[in-house]
Amino acid sequence: MLKDNEDLTFYSTVPNDVTEQMRMGVYYSGSSPENIAYDYYRAFFENDSELHALINLENKTSACLTVSGDKIDVMIYEYVDNEETDAELMFSGMVYAEYQIDKNTGEIEQIM
């Protein structure tokens, strides 16, 4: 359902990722990352040690998705030109907000 509604392209690797744990979804939509992060997590995370970038080229944001316990942490940043082409550029923009999402219920809580 996520792929059909958000025109999202998933990449199982990120250029210049030295950790080999980064994955990336790039999409064009008015949807804010915290609103699709739960469905994205369920569709694309293979394990909770991965770090995923969710890049919205329409809204010009990039979100860092990580998991700790039963929470998905979503840190939203200002998009930096071409950051999807280089892991070293990712998440270097200004921080906009942070959310935590319950992995079991999908409930969203704004942290910052």
mmCIF file of C-alpha atoms in Angstrom:
data_model
loop_
_atom_site.group_PDB
_atom_site.id
_atom_site.type_symbol
_atom_site.label_atom_id
_atom_site.label_comp_id
_atom_site.label_asym_id
_atom_site.label_seq_id
_atom_site.Cartn_x
_atom_site.Cartn_y
_atom_site.Cartn_z
ATOM 1 C CA MET A 1 0.000 0.000 0.000
ATOM 2 C CA LEU A 2 2.815 2.451 0.837
ATOM 3 C CA LYS A 3 4.508 2.001 -2.515
ATOM 4 C CA ASP A 4 1.295 2.637 -4.452
ATOM 5 C CA ASN A 5 0.273 5.737 -2.505
ATOM 6 C CA GLU A 6 3.575 7.537 -2.170
ATOM 7 C CA ASP A 7 5.407 6.787 -5.427
ATOM 8 C CA LEU A 8 8.328 5.628 -3.296
ATOM 9 C CA THR A 9 11.513 4.101 -4.691
ATOM 10 C CA PHE A 10 13.465 1.901 -2.269
ATOM 11 C CA TYR A 11 17.259 1.488 -2.389
ATOM 12 C CA SER A 12 18.879 -1.316 -0.414
ATOM 13 C CA THR A 13 22.233 0.490 -0.422
ATOM 14 C CA VAL A 14 23.376 4.090 -0.073
ATOM 15 C CA PRO A 15 26.454 5.384 -1.936
ATOM 16 C CA ASN A 16 29.524 5.786 0.327
ATOM 17 C CA ASP A 17 27.877 4.022 3.288
ATOM 18 C CA VAL A 18 30.787 2.539 5.238
ATOM 19 C CA THR A 19 28.468 0.866 7.788
ATOM 20 C CA GLU A 20 26.564 -1.168 5.195
ATOM 21 C CA GLN A 21 23.485 -0.662 7.395
ATOM 22 C CA MET A 22 21.953 2.299 5.540
ATOM 23 C CA ARG A 23 18.907 1.967 3.310
ATOM 24 C CA MET A 24 16.912 4.676 1.572
ATOM 25 C CA GLY A 25 13.434 5.452 0.321
ATOM 26 C CA VAL A 26 12.934 8.411 -2.017
ATOM 27 C CA TYR A 27 9.464 9.747 -2.724
ATOM 28 C CA TYR A 28 7.526 12.724 -4.087
ATOM 29 C CA SER A 29 4.481 13.563 -1.992
ATOM 30 C CA GLY A 30 2.932 16.107 0.311
ATOM 31 C CA SER A 31 3.016 13.471 3.064
ATOM 32 C CA SER A 32 5.286 14.283 5.973
ATOM 33 C CA PRO A 33 7.764 11.499 6.883
ATOM 34 C CA GLU A 34 6.336 10.863 10.344
ATOM 35 C CA ASN A 35 2.989 10.024 8.733
ATOM 36 C CA ILE A 36 4.393 7.265 6.528
ATOM 37 C CA ALA A 37 7.271 6.043 8.744
ATOM 38 C CA TYR A 38 5.240 3.271 10.406
ATOM 39 C CA ASP A 39 4.169 1.748 7.066
ATOM 40 C CA TYR A 40 7.671 2.273 5.687
ATOM 41 C CA TYR A 41 9.156 0.443 8.700
ATOM 42 C CA ARG A 42 6.817 -2.511 8.203
ATOM 43 C CA ALA A 43 7.520 -2.672 4.458
ATOM 44 C CA PHE A 44 11.281 -2.129 4.266
ATOM 45 C CA PHE A 45 13.172 -2.722 7.538
ATOM 46 C CA GLU A 46 14.773 -6.161 7.579
ATOM 47 C CA ASN A 47 16.146 -5.725 11.117
ATOM 48 C CA ASP A 48 16.165 -3.045 13.782
ATOM 49 C CA SER A 49 19.892 -2.304 13.484
ATOM 50 C CA GLU A 50 19.420 -0.668 10.081
ATOM 51 C CA LEU A 51 19.334 3.089 9.541
ATOM 52 C CA HIS A 52 16.961 4.317 6.859
ATOM 53 C CA ALA A 53 16.783 7.639 5.078
ATOM 54 C CA LEU A 54 13.323 8.673 3.951
ATOM 55 C CA ILE A 55 13.803 11.493 1.455
ATOM 56 C CA ASN A 56 10.848 13.572 0.279
ATOM 57 C CA LEU A 57 11.894 15.506 -2.807
ATOM 58 C CA GLU A 58 8.585 17.382 -2.985
ATOM 59 C CA ASN A 59 8.760 18.747 0.576
ATOM 60 C CA LYS A 60 12.572 18.965 0.517
ATOM 61 C CA THR A 61 13.047 16.979 3.736
ATOM 62 C CA SER A 62 15.117 13.977 4.708
ATOM 63 C CA ALA A 63 14.235 11.825 7.675
ATOM 64 C CA CYS A 64 16.515 9.495 9.585
ATOM 65 C CA LEU A 65 14.649 6.411 10.815
ATOM 66 C CA THR A 66 16.210 4.297 13.550
ATOM 67 C CA VAL A 67 14.769 1.826 16.040
ATOM 68 C CA SER A 68 15.302 1.616 19.773
ATOM 69 C CA GLY A 69 13.287 -0.950 21.677
ATOM 70 C CA ASP A 70 9.648 -0.633 20.668
ATOM 71 C CA LYS A 71 10.035 2.881 19.193
ATOM 72 C CA ILE A 72 10.850 4.100 15.709
ATOM 73 C CA ASP A 73 12.725 7.385 15.966
ATOM 74 C CA VAL A 74 12.084 9.814 13.108
ATOM 75 C CA MET A 75 14.423 12.819 12.964
ATOM 76 C CA ILE A 76 13.436 15.211 10.175
ATOM 77 C CA TYR A 77 16.031 17.432 8.500
ATOM 78 C CA GLU A 78 16.146 20.051 5.809
ATOM 79 C CA TYR A 79 17.038 18.350 2.521
ATOM 80 C CA VAL A 80 20.560 19.067 1.228
ATOM 81 C CA ASP A 81 20.977 18.989 -2.559
ATOM 82 C CA ASN A 82 21.991 15.529 -3.792
ATOM 83 C CA GLU A 83 22.256 13.994 -0.338
ATOM 84 C CA GLU A 84 20.665 10.816 -1.696
ATOM 85 C CA THR A 85 23.862 10.306 -3.736
ATOM 86 C CA ASP A 86 26.273 10.291 -0.784
ATOM 87 C CA ALA A 87 25.891 8.899 2.735
ATOM 88 C CA GLU A 88 28.325 11.525 4.004
ATOM 89 C CA LEU A 89 25.899 14.315 2.999
ATOM 90 C CA MET A 90 22.826 12.733 4.538
ATOM 91 C CA PHE A 91 21.208 14.436 7.487
ATOM 92 C CA SER A 92 23.508 17.457 7.289
ATOM 93 C CA GLY A 93 20.668 19.965 6.933
ATOM 94 C CA MET A 94 18.962 21.879 9.716
ATOM 95 C CA VAL A 95 16.882 19.761 12.122
ATOM 96 C CA TYR A 96 13.150 20.442 11.791
ATOM 97 C CA ALA A 97 11.507 17.969 14.188
ATOM 98 C CA GLU A 98 11.709 14.617 15.937
ATOM 99 C CA TYR A 99 9.011 12.011 16.441
ATOM 100 C CA GLN A 100 8.772 8.609 18.076
ATOM 101 C CA ILE A 101 6.390 6.018 16.737
ATOM 102 C CA ASP A 102 5.268 2.925 18.619
ATOM 103 C CA LYS A 103 6.285 -0.131 16.542
ATOM 104 C CA ASN A 104 3.212 -2.059 17.653
ATOM 105 C CA THR A 105 0.446 0.519 17.371
ATOM 106 C CA GLY A 106 1.757 3.183 14.992
ATOM 107 C CA GLU A 107 0.975 5.914 17.532
ATOM 108 C CA ILE A 108 3.018 9.072 16.799
ATOM 109 C CA GLU A 109 4.455 11.300 19.531
ATOM 110 C CA GLN A 110 6.285 14.532 18.755
ATOM 111 C CA ILE A 111 9.497 14.827 20.775
ATOM 112 C CA MET A 112 10.903 18.043 19.348
#
